[in-house]
Amino acid sequence: MKTIFFSVAFCTFVQGFLTSYNGKGLDINCWTGETTTALQKKYPDLQFEGIDSRETVIQVAKKRYANMNFTRMNLEDNSQSIDTMFRLIQISNYQELPTLLERAWASVEDEGLLIVKYHIKDATIIEQYKHLLLPTECHIWSDRQTAVWRK
């Protein structure tokens, strides 16, 4: 699933969650930066950074959106961290989804958000994590394949 298919609708959908936040947001698995950039335009008071494990897509994002921050990083190996108030994960190719969710959740600041845009095939895992390992306020919109946890 590519971010370009849902970036505009998704930015509108998460509006209710992001309007009360300030600071930094991290778009994990940002692909070529469409959603990262759309979020930055919609929420100019926030600072967004996009990360992806694939150098080729990061280079495309940097060329398309030179004024944005994009970094090649693999959250699964947990070798780097970025402090953020909220994390947005667009899941499309992660093999170890449970580990990814745990690591992303651990890095969310107190009172922060973890917003997960998932593929329909991962709905069962997301539902299991609703209260199992992330025992906080959680909202799941299966029709939009999105889950939001508030720490």
PDB file of C-alpha atoms in Angstrom:
ATOM      1  CA  MET A   1       0.000   0.000   0.000  1.00  0.00           C
ATOM      2  CA  LYS A   2       1.442   3.385  -0.974  1.00  0.00           C
ATOM      3  CA  THR A   3       0.861   6.521   1.045  1.00  0.00           C
ATOM      4  CA  ILE A   4      -0.340   8.469  -1.972  1.00  0.00           C
ATOM      5  CA  PHE A   5      -3.622   6.554  -1.969  1.00  0.00           C
ATOM      6  CA  PHE A   6      -4.776   7.884   1.379  1.00  0.00           C
ATOM      7  CA  SER A   7      -2.727  10.956   2.249  1.00  0.00           C
ATOM      8  CA  VAL A   8      -5.381  13.675   1.845  1.00  0.00           C
ATOM      9  CA  ALA A   9      -8.255  11.726   3.397  1.00  0.00           C
ATOM     10  CA  PHE A  10      -6.002  10.431   6.141  1.00  0.00           C
ATOM     11  CA  CYS A  11      -4.786  13.917   7.092  1.00  0.00           C
ATOM     12  CA  THR A  12      -8.387  15.019   7.500  1.00  0.00           C
ATOM     13  CA  PHE A  13      -9.254  11.876   9.460  1.00  0.00           C
ATOM     14  CA  VAL A  14      -6.498  12.350  12.090  1.00  0.00           C
ATOM     15  CA  GLN A  15      -7.272  16.050  12.493  1.00  0.00           C
ATOM     16  CA  GLY A  16      -9.238  15.546  15.687  1.00  0.00           C
ATOM     17  CA  PHE A  17      -6.259  13.866  17.317  1.00  0.00           C
ATOM     18  CA  LEU A  18      -3.509  16.234  16.211  1.00  0.00           C
ATOM     19  CA  THR A  19      -5.116  19.601  16.856  1.00  0.00           C
ATOM     20  CA  SER A  20      -4.298  19.458  20.578  1.00  0.00           C
ATOM     21  CA  TYR A  21      -0.617  18.573  20.076  1.00  0.00           C
ATOM     22  CA  ASN A  22       2.482  20.607  19.436  1.00  0.00           C
ATOM     23  CA  GLY A  23       6.074  19.624  18.856  1.00  0.00           C
ATOM     24  CA  LYS A  24       7.345  16.826  16.648  1.00  0.00           C
ATOM     25  CA  GLY A  25       5.679  14.002  14.806  1.00  0.00           C
ATOM     26  CA  LEU A  26       7.362  11.074  13.110  1.00  0.00           C
ATOM     27  CA  ASP A  27       5.907   9.448   9.983  1.00  0.00           C
ATOM     28  CA  ILE A  28       7.291   5.898  10.012  1.00  0.00           C
ATOM     29  CA  ASN A  29       7.404   4.099   6.665  1.00  0.00           C
ATOM     30  CA  CYS A  30       6.847   7.433   4.934  1.00  0.00           C
ATOM     31  CA  TRP A  31       7.423   6.058   1.424  1.00  0.00           C
ATOM     32  CA  THR A  32       8.026   9.054  -0.863  1.00  0.00           C
ATOM     33  CA  GLY A  33       6.735  11.639   1.595  1.00  0.00           C
ATOM     34  CA  GLU A  34       3.228  12.462   0.397  1.00  0.00           C
ATOM     35  CA  THR A  35       1.541  11.947   3.762  1.00  0.00           C
ATOM     36  CA  THR A  36       4.386  13.563   5.716  1.00  0.00           C
ATOM     37  CA  THR A  37       4.159  16.652   3.532  1.00  0.00           C
ATOM     38  CA  ALA A  38       0.353  16.736   3.565  1.00  0.00           C
ATOM     39  CA  LEU A  39       0.383  16.582   7.369  1.00  0.00           C
ATOM     40  CA  GLN A  40       2.956  19.380   7.545  1.00  0.00           C
ATOM     41  CA  LYS A  41       0.799  21.588   5.320  1.00  0.00           C
ATOM     42  CA  LYS A  42      -2.341  20.857   7.333  1.00  0.00           C
ATOM     43  CA  TYR A  43      -0.594  21.365  10.706  1.00  0.00           C
ATOM     44  CA  PRO A  44       2.101  24.044  10.185  1.00  0.00           C
ATOM     45  CA  ASP A  45       2.633  24.487  13.937  1.00  0.00           C
ATOM     46  CA  LEU A  46       3.868  20.902  14.196  1.00  0.00           C
ATOM     47  CA  GLN A  47       7.221  19.642  12.952  1.00  0.00           C
ATOM     48  CA  PHE A  48       7.066  16.416  10.935  1.00  0.00           C
ATOM     49  CA  GLU A  49       9.862  14.086   9.933  1.00  0.00           C
ATOM     50  CA  GLY A  50       9.500  11.092   7.625  1.00  0.00           C
ATOM     51  CA  ILE A  51      11.548   7.924   7.972  1.00  0.00           C
ATOM     52  CA  ASP A  52      11.743   4.830   5.826  1.00  0.00           C
ATOM     53  CA  SER A  53      14.169   1.913   5.673  1.00  0.00           C
ATOM     54  CA  ARG A  54      14.518   2.168   1.878  1.00  0.00           C
ATOM     55  CA  GLU A  55      17.136   4.612   0.639  1.00  0.00           C
ATOM     56  CA  THR A  56      15.548   4.884  -2.806  1.00  0.00           C
ATOM     57  CA  VAL A  57      12.225   6.199  -1.510  1.00  0.00           C
ATOM     58  CA  ILE A  58      13.947   8.579   0.915  1.00  0.00           C
ATOM     59  CA  GLN A  59      15.930  10.046  -1.986  1.00  0.00           C
ATOM     60  CA  VAL A  60      12.709  10.529  -3.976  1.00  0.00           C
ATOM     61  CA  ALA A  61      11.054  12.205  -0.968  1.00  0.00           C
ATOM     62  CA  LYS A  62      14.022  14.554  -0.503  1.00  0.00           C
ATOM     63  CA  LYS A  63      13.924  15.551  -4.175  1.00  0.00           C
ATOM     64  CA  ARG A  64      10.160  16.088  -4.244  1.00  0.00           C
ATOM     65  CA  TYR A  65       9.945  17.906  -0.921  1.00  0.00           C
ATOM     66  CA  ALA A  66      13.301  19.586  -0.321  1.00  0.00           C
ATOM     67  CA  ASN A  67      11.936  21.687   2.548  1.00  0.00           C
ATOM     68  CA  MET A  68      10.966  18.605   4.605  1.00  0.00           C
ATOM     69  CA  ASN A  69      13.078  16.277   6.752  1.00  0.00           C
ATOM     70  CA  PHE A  70      13.387  12.684   5.558  1.00  0.00           C
ATOM     71  CA  THR A  71      15.779  10.113   7.014  1.00  0.00           C
ATOM     72  CA  ARG A  72      16.678   6.556   6.124  1.00  0.00           C
ATOM     73  CA  MET A  73      16.028   4.613   9.310  1.00  0.00           C
ATOM     74  CA  ASN A  74      14.786   1.148  10.169  1.00  0.00           C
ATOM     75  CA  LEU A  75      12.713   1.242  13.347  1.00  0.00           C
ATOM     76  CA  GLU A  76      12.781  -2.546  13.574  1.00  0.00           C
ATOM     77  CA  ASP A  77      16.498  -2.674  14.408  1.00  0.00           C
ATOM     78  CA  ASN A  78      16.000   0.055  17.030  1.00  0.00           C
ATOM     79  CA  SER A  79      19.491   1.483  16.479  1.00  0.00           C
ATOM     80  CA  GLN A  80      18.307   5.093  16.385  1.00  0.00           C
ATOM     81  CA  SER A  81      15.614   6.992  18.182  1.00  0.00           C
ATOM     82  CA  ILE A  82      13.815  10.277  17.700  1.00  0.00           C
ATOM     83  CA  ASP A  83      11.886  11.907  20.532  1.00  0.00           C
ATOM     84  CA  THR A  84       8.402  12.806  19.380  1.00  0.00           C
ATOM     85  CA  MET A  85       5.026  13.622  20.835  1.00  0.00           C
ATOM     86  CA  PHE A  86       3.303  11.269  18.427  1.00  0.00           C
ATOM     87  CA  ARG A  87       4.163   8.588  15.910  1.00  0.00           C
ATOM     88  CA  LEU A  88       2.349   7.778  12.716  1.00  0.00           C
ATOM     89  CA  ILE A  89       3.086   4.336  11.286  1.00  0.00           C
ATOM     90  CA  GLN A  90       1.997   3.361   7.818  1.00  0.00           C
ATOM     91  CA  ILE A  91       2.327  -0.400   7.799  1.00  0.00           C
ATOM     92  CA  SER A  92       2.905  -2.048   4.472  1.00  0.00           C
ATOM     93  CA  ASN A  93       5.922  -4.309   4.607  1.00  0.00           C
ATOM     94  CA  TYR A  94       7.032  -4.897   8.194  1.00  0.00           C
ATOM     95  CA  GLN A  95       7.595  -8.567   8.920  1.00  0.00           C
ATOM     96  CA  GLU A  96       7.520  -8.259  12.698  1.00  0.00           C
ATOM     97  CA  LEU A  97       4.470  -6.112  13.329  1.00  0.00           C
ATOM     98  CA  PRO A  98       4.148  -6.914  17.064  1.00  0.00           C
ATOM     99  CA  THR A  99       7.784  -5.942  17.701  1.00  0.00           C
ATOM    100  CA  LEU A 100       7.371  -2.788  15.654  1.00  0.00           C
ATOM    101  CA  LEU A 101       4.287  -1.757  17.629  1.00  0.00           C
ATOM    102  CA  GLU A 102       6.037  -2.381  20.949  1.00  0.00           C
ATOM    103  CA  ARG A 103       9.109  -0.351  19.966  1.00  0.00           C
ATOM    104  CA  ALA A 104       7.066   2.498  18.562  1.00  0.00           C
ATOM    105  CA  TRP A 105       4.878   2.578  21.674  1.00  0.00           C
ATOM    106  CA  ALA A 106       7.907   2.607  23.983  1.00  0.00           C
ATOM    107  CA  SER A 107       9.230   5.691  22.204  1.00  0.00           C
ATOM    108  CA  VAL A 108       6.012   7.722  22.451  1.00  0.00           C
ATOM    109  CA  GLU A 109       6.219  10.430  25.099  1.00  0.00           C
ATOM    110  CA  ASP A 110       3.761  10.589  27.998  1.00  0.00           C
ATOM    111  CA  GLU A 111       0.380  11.872  26.817  1.00  0.00           C
ATOM    112  CA  GLY A 112       1.499  11.229  23.246  1.00  0.00           C
ATOM    113  CA  LEU A 113      -0.175   9.347  20.404  1.00  0.00           C
ATOM    114  CA  LEU A 114       0.599   6.294  18.333  1.00  0.00           C
ATOM    115  CA  ILE A 115      -1.391   6.417  15.086  1.00  0.00           C
ATOM    116  CA  VAL A 116      -1.237   3.263  12.986  1.00  0.00           C
ATOM    117  CA  LYS A 117      -2.433   3.043   9.384  1.00  0.00           C
ATOM    118  CA  TYR A 118      -2.514  -0.687   8.716  1.00  0.00           C
ATOM    119  CA  HIS A 119      -3.252  -3.118   5.909  1.00  0.00           C
ATOM    120  CA  ILE A 120      -6.467  -5.129   6.150  1.00  0.00           C
ATOM    121  CA  LYS A 121      -4.438  -8.347   6.500  1.00  0.00           C
ATOM    122  CA  ASP A 122      -3.017  -7.005   9.784  1.00  0.00           C
ATOM    123  CA  ALA A 123      -6.417  -6.237  11.355  1.00  0.00           C
ATOM    124  CA  THR A 124      -6.289  -9.271  13.660  1.00  0.00           C
ATOM    125  CA  ILE A 125      -2.907  -8.266  15.077  1.00  0.00           C
ATOM    126  CA  ILE A 126      -4.055  -4.691  15.588  1.00  0.00           C
ATOM    127  CA  GLU A 127      -7.179  -5.905  17.390  1.00  0.00           C
ATOM    128  CA  GLN A 128      -5.049  -8.138  19.652  1.00  0.00           C
ATOM    129  CA  TYR A 129      -2.882  -5.176  20.567  1.00  0.00           C
ATOM    130  CA  LYS A 130      -5.879  -2.994  21.309  1.00  0.00           C
ATOM    131  CA  HIS A 131      -5.605  -3.783  25.025  1.00  0.00           C
ATOM    132  CA  LEU A 132      -3.088  -6.625  25.304  1.00  0.00           C
ATOM    133  CA  LEU A 133       0.291  -4.908  25.161  1.00  0.00           C
ATOM    134  CA  LEU A 134      -0.866  -1.340  24.803  1.00  0.00           C
ATOM    135  CA  PRO A 135      -3.341  -1.097  27.710  1.00  0.00           C
ATOM    136  CA  THR A 136      -4.438   2.479  27.255  1.00  0.00           C
ATOM    137  CA  GLU A 137      -7.128   4.421  25.464  1.00  0.00           C
ATOM    138  CA  CYS A 138      -7.415   2.981  21.960  1.00  0.00           C
ATOM    139  CA  HIS A 139      -9.718   3.702  19.055  1.00  0.00           C
ATOM    140  CA  ILE A 140      -9.894   1.483  15.977  1.00  0.00           C
ATOM    141  CA  TRP A 141     -11.673   2.427  12.774  1.00  0.00           C
ATOM    142  CA  SER A 142     -11.691  -0.769  10.737  1.00  0.00           C
ATOM    143  CA  ASP A 143     -13.355   0.930   7.770  1.00  0.00           C
ATOM    144  CA  ARG A 144     -10.365   3.298   7.570  1.00  0.00           C
ATOM    145  CA  GLN A 145      -7.814   0.708   8.715  1.00  0.00           C
ATOM    146  CA  THR A 146      -6.531   3.076  11.371  1.00  0.00           C
ATOM    147  CA  ALA A 147      -5.852   2.680  15.084  1.00  0.00           C
ATOM    148  CA  VAL A 148      -4.955   5.409  17.568  1.00  0.00           C
ATOM    149  CA  TRP A 149      -3.478   4.802  21.020  1.00  0.00           C
ATOM    150  CA  ARG A 150      -3.184   7.642  23.545  1.00  0.00           C
ATOM    151  CA  LYS A 151      -0.538   7.218  26.249  1.00  0.00           C
TER     152      LYS A 151
END
